[in-house]
Structure formats: structure tokens, C-alpha cells
């Protein structure tokens, strides 16, 4: 029970404040325990952070799988655009996603190799799902190979995620509208 409370409080601290600003003392205070008690479960702040980050990546991979499973019968444009919109809708409340996005762009230097490996696993999973969905499309004719369409989409979605991290949701819709038209019309043969 205490372990899960520590991890939940840690997720909130790291997702809201980032690695450097979060502290074991703040986490302990939120849980209602002494800071030393955290060391019964984790060797260090790094150990706690890596455990939480790995959990976040695993949860977000499950979210991606759920999304593509639920969207199986929908048109390609609705699926791809909908995924970007879902990231926007989940950004404020889904702490796992927020942690990945925040830390994925601002990786703590002492944990760079471990975090980069986890972020790469997450992005590769997302890329594979997008590629598989595009490659399976039969209702529209693509101008480019499915791999190129997936790569261009990943560039678009990653740019929109940077928008979320640095600017929040204020200009998100207008930027998506402009970017989406260019992407979609460049992808589909008339």
C-alpha cells in the first residue's frame, strides 16, 4: 500500500515539476511518511524515478493499444487525426503521458541512457501502430509508401506534442488545423 502511494505521489511530483524540482521530501510529505521510509522501497531518487517512468511508458503503450483497437473500423483520417486530438485531451489529466512528454524533451543527464531507451520504446511502438494502420488502409489511395506516410505523421504528431509541452492547449487547435490539411492533402491521391 505504501509503495503504491509513494509511486503515485512521485508520478505527480515528477510530472508536474520535472525530475530536478521534485524531491523525495515532497513525495514523503504528500504520502504522509518520513523521507527515510522511501528508502525501504527505493535506493535513491533515480531508482524511484526510473521505476515510475517505466510504469508510465508501459501504461501509455497500453493506452495506444486501446486506442487503435477501439478505432479499428473507422476511416484512416479519423483515426490519425483523432490520435493527435486524444493526446491534447489527455495532456492535462493523464500524468503518465505528461511525464513522458515533459521528461522526454528534458531528459535528466544522469539518467539519459535509461530514459532514452524507454522513450525510444514508446515512440517505436506508436510508430509501428501508425504504420500498420496506414499499411492496412484500402479505402483511400496514398501518394507515398505507407512507411513514408507513417514517418511524416510521426513528425506531425511529435511537433504537436512539443506544442503541448511548451505552449499548452491555447493554440493547439489552430496549429493542428493548418498542419493537418497539409499532411492529409499531401498523403492522399485525388
XYZ file of C-alpha atoms in Angstrom, residues 17-146:
130
model
C 7.712 19.688 -11.602
C 10.155 17.608 -13.600
C 12.956 15.484 -12.254
C 15.127 18.249 -10.813
C 12.432 20.174 -8.935
C 10.732 17.096 -7.470
C 12.155 15.919 -4.169
C 11.869 12.838 -2.021
C 10.848 15.109 0.868
C 7.889 16.493 -1.095
C 6.888 12.956 -2.061
C 7.155 11.751 1.533
C 5.132 14.735 2.761
C 2.389 14.011 0.226
C 2.231 10.361 1.304
C 2.394 11.254 4.989
C 5.578 9.337 5.760
C 9.144 10.217 6.693
C 11.573 10.650 3.820
C 13.674 7.741 5.144
C 10.729 5.400 4.623
C 11.053 5.817 0.861
C 14.440 4.105 1.101
C 12.694 0.932 2.288
C 11.394 0.649 -1.295
C 13.900 2.546 -3.467
C 17.663 3.021 -3.277
C 17.559 6.612 -4.474
C 15.569 9.318 -6.214
C 16.958 7.980 -9.500
C 15.711 4.483 -8.703
C 12.237 5.782 -7.840
C 12.126 7.960 -10.938
C 13.189 5.165 -13.302
C 10.585 2.825 -11.808
C 7.843 5.442 -12.202
C 8.957 6.370 -15.718
C 8.979 2.719 -16.805
C 5.454 2.291 -15.400
C 4.354 5.426 -17.270
C 5.744 4.143 -20.568
C 4.068 0.768 -20.079
C 0.724 2.427 -19.282
C 0.925 4.728 -22.291
C 1.747 1.780 -24.558
C -1.425 0.120 -23.264
C -3.319 3.366 -23.999
C -2.024 3.363 -27.575
C -3.049 -0.281 -27.995
C -6.501 0.517 -26.607
C -6.913 3.499 -28.914
C -6.037 1.582 -32.081
C -8.158 -1.390 -31.033
C -11.197 0.856 -30.444
C -10.639 2.700 -33.736
C -10.320 -0.456 -35.853
C -13.339 0.185 -38.101
C -13.004 3.942 -38.511
C -11.627 5.776 -41.570
C -7.877 6.400 -41.661
C -8.179 10.176 -41.432
C -10.405 9.951 -38.351
C -8.012 7.528 -36.649
C -4.855 9.527 -37.285
C -6.284 12.949 -36.554
C -8.174 11.537 -33.593
C -4.962 10.274 -32.007
C -3.477 13.767 -32.052
C -6.681 15.182 -30.572
C -6.703 12.486 -27.894
C -3.202 13.496 -26.802
C -4.439 17.068 -26.372
C -7.484 15.940 -24.392
C -5.438 13.675 -22.126
C -2.470 16.005 -21.600
C -3.802 17.862 -18.559
C -5.124 14.831 -16.685
C -3.018 11.836 -17.755
C 0.060 12.150 -15.585
C 1.772 9.191 -17.281
C 1.561 10.973 -20.631
C 2.588 14.287 -19.144
C 5.637 12.708 -17.516
C 6.755 11.057 -20.753
C 6.337 14.236 -22.754
C 7.935 16.518 -20.208
C 10.890 14.319 -19.386
C 11.199 13.007 -22.945
C 12.134 16.530 -24.030
C 14.092 17.460 -20.906
C 15.961 14.278 -20.006
C 17.959 14.369 -16.758
C 21.595 13.978 -17.869
C 22.443 11.388 -15.213
C 19.634 9.113 -16.466
C 19.938 9.855 -20.179
C 20.665 6.332 -21.428
C 17.883 4.664 -19.433
C 15.254 7.319 -20.205
C 16.207 7.486 -23.868
C 15.781 3.711 -24.167
C 12.297 3.874 -22.619
C 11.235 6.867 -24.742
C 12.525 5.100 -27.855
C 10.493 2.006 -26.969
C 7.369 4.140 -26.573
C 7.870 6.117 -29.798
C 8.712 2.957 -31.751
C 5.541 1.277 -30.517
C 3.492 4.310 -31.563
C 5.242 4.386 -34.945
C 4.569 0.699 -35.541
C 0.875 1.069 -34.737
C 0.568 4.050 -37.076
C 2.454 2.273 -39.856
C 0.344 -0.884 -39.515
C -2.884 1.162 -39.670
C -1.735 3.127 -42.713
C -0.448 -0.004 -44.478
C -3.787 -1.752 -43.893
C -5.800 1.116 -45.430
C -7.775 0.146 -48.520
C -10.400 2.887 -48.836
C -8.002 5.659 -49.940
C -5.091 5.728 -52.363
C -1.832 7.013 -50.917
C 0.601 9.172 -52.916
C 3.533 7.825 -50.945
C 4.555 4.466 -49.493
C 2.983 3.585 -46.135
